[in-house]
mmCIF file with all atom_site columns, C-alpha atoms in Angstrom:
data_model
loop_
_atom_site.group_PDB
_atom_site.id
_atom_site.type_symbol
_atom_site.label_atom_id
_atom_site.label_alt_id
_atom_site.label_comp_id
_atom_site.label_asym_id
_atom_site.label_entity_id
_atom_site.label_seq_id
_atom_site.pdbx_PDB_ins_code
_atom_site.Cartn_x
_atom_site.Cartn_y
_atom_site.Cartn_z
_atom_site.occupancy
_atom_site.B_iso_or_equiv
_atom_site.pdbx_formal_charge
_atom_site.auth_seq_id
_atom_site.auth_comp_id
_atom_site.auth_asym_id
_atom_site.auth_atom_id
_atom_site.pdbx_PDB_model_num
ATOM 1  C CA . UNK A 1 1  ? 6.389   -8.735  23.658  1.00 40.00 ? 5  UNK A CA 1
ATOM 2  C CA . UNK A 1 2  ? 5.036   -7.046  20.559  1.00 44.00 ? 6  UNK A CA 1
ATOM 3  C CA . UNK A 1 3  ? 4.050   -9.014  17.133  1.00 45.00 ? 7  UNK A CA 1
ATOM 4  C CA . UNK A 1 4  ? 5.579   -9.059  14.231  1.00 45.00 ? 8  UNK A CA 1
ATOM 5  C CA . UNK A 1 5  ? 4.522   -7.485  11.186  1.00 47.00 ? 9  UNK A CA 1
ATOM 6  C CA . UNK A 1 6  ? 3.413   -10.191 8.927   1.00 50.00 ? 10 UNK A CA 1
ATOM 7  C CA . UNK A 1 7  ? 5.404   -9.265  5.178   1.00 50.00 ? 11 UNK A CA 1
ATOM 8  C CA . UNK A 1 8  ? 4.083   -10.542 1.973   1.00 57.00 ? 12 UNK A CA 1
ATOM 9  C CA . UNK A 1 9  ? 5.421   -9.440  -2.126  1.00 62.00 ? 13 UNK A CA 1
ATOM 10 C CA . UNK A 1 10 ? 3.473   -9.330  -4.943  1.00 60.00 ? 14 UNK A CA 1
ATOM 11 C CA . UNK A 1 11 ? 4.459   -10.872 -7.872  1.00 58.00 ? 15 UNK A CA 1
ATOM 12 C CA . UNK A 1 12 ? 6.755   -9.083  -9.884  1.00 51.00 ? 16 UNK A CA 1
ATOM 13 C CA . UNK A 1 13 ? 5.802   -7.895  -13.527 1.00 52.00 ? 17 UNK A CA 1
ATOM 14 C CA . UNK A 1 14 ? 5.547   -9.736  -16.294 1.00 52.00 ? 18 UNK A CA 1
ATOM 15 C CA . UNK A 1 15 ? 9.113   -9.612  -18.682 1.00 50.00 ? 19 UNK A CA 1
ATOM 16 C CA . UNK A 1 16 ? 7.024   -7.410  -21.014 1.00 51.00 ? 20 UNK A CA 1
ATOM 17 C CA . UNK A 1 17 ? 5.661   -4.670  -18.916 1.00 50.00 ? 21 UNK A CA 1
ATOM 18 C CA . UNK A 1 18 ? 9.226   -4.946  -17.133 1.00 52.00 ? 22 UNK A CA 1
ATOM 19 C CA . UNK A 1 19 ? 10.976  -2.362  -20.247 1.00 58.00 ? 23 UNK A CA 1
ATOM 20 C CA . UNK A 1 20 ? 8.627   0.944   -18.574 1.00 69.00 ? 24 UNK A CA 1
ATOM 21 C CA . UNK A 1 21 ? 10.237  1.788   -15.130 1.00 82.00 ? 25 UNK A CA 1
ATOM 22 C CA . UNK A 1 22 ? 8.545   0.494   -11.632 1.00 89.00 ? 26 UNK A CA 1
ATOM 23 C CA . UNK A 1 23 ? 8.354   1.923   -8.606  1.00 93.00 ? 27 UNK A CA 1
ATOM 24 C CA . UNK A 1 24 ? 8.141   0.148   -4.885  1.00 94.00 ? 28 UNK A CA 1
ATOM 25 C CA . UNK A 1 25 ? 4.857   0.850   -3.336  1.00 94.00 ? 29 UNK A CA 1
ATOM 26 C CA . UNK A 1 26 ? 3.773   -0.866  -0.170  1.00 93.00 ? 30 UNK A CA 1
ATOM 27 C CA . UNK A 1 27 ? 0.687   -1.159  1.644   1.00 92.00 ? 31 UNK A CA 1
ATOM 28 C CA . UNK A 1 28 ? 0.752   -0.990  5.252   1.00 90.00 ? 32 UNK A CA 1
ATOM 29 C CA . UNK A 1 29 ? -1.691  -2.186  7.102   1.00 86.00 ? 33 UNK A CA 1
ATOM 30 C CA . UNK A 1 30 ? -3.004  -1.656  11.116  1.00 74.00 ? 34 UNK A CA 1
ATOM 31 C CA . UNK A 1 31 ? -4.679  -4.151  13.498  1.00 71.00 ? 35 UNK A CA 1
ATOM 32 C CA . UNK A 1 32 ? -7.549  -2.902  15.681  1.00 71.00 ? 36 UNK A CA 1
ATOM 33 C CA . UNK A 1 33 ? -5.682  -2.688  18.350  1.00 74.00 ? 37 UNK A CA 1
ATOM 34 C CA . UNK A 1 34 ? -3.369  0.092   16.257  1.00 66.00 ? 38 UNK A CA 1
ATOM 35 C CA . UNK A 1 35 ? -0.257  -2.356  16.149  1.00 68.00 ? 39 UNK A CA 1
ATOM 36 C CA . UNK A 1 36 ? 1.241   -2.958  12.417  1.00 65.00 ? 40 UNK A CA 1
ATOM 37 C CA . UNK A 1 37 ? -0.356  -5.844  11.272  1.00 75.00 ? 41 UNK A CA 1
ATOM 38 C CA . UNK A 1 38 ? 0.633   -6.291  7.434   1.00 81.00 ? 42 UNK A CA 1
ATOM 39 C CA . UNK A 1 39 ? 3.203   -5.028  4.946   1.00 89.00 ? 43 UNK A CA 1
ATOM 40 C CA . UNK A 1 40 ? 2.477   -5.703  0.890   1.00 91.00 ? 44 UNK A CA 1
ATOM 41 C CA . UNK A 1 41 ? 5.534   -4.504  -0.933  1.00 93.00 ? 45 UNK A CA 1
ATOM 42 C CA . UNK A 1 42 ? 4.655   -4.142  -4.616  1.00 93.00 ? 46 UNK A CA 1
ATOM 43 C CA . UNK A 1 43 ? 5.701   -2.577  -7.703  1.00 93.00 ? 47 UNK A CA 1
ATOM 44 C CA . UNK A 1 44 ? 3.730   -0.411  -10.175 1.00 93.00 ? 48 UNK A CA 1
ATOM 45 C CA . UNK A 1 45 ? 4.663   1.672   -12.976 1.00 91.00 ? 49 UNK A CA 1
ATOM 46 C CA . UNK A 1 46 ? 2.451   4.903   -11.472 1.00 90.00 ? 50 UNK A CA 1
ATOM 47 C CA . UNK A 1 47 ? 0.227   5.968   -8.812  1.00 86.00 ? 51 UNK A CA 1
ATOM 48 C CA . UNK A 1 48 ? -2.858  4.787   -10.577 1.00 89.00 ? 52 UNK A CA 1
ATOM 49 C CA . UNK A 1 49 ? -1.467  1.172   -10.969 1.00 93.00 ? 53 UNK A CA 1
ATOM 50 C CA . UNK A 1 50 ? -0.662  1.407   -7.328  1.00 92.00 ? 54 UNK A CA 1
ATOM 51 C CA . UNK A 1 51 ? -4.172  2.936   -5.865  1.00 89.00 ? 55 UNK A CA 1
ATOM 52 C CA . UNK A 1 52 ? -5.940  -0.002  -8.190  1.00 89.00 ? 56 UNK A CA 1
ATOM 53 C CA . UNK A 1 53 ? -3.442  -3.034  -6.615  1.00 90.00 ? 57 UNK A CA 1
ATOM 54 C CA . UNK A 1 54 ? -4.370  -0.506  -2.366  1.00 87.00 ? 58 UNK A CA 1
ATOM 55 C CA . UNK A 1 55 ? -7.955  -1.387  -3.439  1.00 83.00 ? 59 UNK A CA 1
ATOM 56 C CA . UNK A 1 56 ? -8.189  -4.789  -4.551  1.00 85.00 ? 60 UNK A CA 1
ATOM 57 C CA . UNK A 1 57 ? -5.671  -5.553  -1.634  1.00 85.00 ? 61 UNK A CA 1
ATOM 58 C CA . UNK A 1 58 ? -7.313  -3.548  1.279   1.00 80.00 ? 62 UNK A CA 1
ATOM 59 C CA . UNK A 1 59 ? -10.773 -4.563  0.342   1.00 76.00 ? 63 UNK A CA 1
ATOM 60 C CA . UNK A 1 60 ? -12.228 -3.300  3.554   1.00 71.00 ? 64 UNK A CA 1
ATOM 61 C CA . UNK A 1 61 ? -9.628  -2.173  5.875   1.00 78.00 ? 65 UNK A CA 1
ATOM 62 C CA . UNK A 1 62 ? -7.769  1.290   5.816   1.00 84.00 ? 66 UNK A CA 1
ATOM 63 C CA . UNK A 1 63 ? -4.148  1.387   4.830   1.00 88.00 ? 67 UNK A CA 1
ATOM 64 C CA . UNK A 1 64 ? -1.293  3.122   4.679   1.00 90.00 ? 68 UNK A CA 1
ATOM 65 C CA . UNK A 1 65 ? 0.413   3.316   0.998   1.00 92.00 ? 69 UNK A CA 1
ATOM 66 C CA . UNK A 1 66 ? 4.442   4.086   0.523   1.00 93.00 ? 70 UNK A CA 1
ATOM 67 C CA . UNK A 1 67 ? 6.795   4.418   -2.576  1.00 92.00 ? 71 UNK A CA 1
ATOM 68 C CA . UNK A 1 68 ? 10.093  3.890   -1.963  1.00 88.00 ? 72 UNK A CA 1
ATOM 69 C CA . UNK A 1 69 ? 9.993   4.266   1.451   1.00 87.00 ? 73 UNK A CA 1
ATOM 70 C CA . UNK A 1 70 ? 8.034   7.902   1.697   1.00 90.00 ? 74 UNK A CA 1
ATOM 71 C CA . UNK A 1 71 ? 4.131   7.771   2.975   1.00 90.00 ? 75 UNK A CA 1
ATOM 72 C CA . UNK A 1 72 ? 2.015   8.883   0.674   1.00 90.00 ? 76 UNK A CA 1
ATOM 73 C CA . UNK A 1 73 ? -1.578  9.130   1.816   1.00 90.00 ? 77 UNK A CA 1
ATOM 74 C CA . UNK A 1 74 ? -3.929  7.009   4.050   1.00 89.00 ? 78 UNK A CA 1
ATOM 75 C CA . UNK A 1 75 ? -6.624  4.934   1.846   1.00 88.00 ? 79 UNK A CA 1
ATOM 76 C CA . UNK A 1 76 ? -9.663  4.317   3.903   1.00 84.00 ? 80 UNK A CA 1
ATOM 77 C CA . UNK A 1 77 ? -13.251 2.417   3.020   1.00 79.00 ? 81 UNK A CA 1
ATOM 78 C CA . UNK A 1 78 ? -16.510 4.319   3.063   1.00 78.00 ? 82 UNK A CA 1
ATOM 79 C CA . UNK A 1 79 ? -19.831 3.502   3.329   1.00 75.00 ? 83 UNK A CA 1
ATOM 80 C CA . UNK A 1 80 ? -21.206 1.872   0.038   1.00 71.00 ? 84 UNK A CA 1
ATOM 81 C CA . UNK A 1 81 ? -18.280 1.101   -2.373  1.00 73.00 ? 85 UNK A CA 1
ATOM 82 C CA . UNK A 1 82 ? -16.189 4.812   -2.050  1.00 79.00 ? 86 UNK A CA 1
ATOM 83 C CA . UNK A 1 83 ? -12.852 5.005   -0.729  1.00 80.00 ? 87 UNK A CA 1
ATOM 84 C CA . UNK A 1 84 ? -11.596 8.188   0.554   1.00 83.00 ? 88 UNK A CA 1
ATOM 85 C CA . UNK A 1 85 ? -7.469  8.880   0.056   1.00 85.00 ? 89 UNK A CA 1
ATOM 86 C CA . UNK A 1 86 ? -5.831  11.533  2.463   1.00 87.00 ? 90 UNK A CA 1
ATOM 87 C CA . UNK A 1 87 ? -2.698  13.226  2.411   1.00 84.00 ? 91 UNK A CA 1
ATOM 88 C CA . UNK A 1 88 ? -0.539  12.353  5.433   1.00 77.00 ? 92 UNK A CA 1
ATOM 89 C CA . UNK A 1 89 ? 2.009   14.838  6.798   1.00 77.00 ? 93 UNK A CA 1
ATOM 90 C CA . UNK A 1 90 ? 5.876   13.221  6.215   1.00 73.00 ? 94 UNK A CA 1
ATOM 91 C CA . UNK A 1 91 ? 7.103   11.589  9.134   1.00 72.00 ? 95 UNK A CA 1
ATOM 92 C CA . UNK A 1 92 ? 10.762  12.877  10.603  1.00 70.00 ? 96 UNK A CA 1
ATOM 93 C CA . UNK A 1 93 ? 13.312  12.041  8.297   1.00 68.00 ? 97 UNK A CA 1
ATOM 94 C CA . UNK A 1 94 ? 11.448  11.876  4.849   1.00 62.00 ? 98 UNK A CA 1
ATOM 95 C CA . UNK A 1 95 ? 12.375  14.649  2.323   1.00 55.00 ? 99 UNK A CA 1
#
């Protein structure tokens, strides 16, 4: 039998920061073994809000990031302190 995937949210934003539009993001995460390990479900108000929250949360593990239910692009930890981000080909179904 398979394992879950372990689901945590972020706290939402503050009642301030709440009046500028937010997007879902969530960070997918894989085990070594390639199973889905974690989901982080998030929001942010753009892509560089979200890529800061991938990089605090992934510290050193690669991970997947998604808004609103579309993959956007694979973050993964390089030597030293340098992440690379790559584009990932949409996955049947996503338009």
């Amino acid at each position: 039998m398979g394992r879950g995937v372990f689901f945590e949210r972020l706290r939402r934003p503050s009642a301030a920061s709440r009046s500028v539009a937010c997007n879902t993001y969530r960070l997918k995460f894989q085990s070594e073994d390639g199973l889905p390990a974690k989901d982080i479900e998030f929001e942010a108000h753009d892509a560089y809000e979200a890529l800061t929250i991938a990089q605090r949360e992934a510290r050193t593990k690669s991970v997947e990031l998604w808004r609103e239910g579309k993959r956007l692009c694979l973050i993964t930890r390089n030597e030293g302190s340098f992440w690379e981000i790559s584009a990932l080909p949409e996955l049947p179904g996503q338009a």
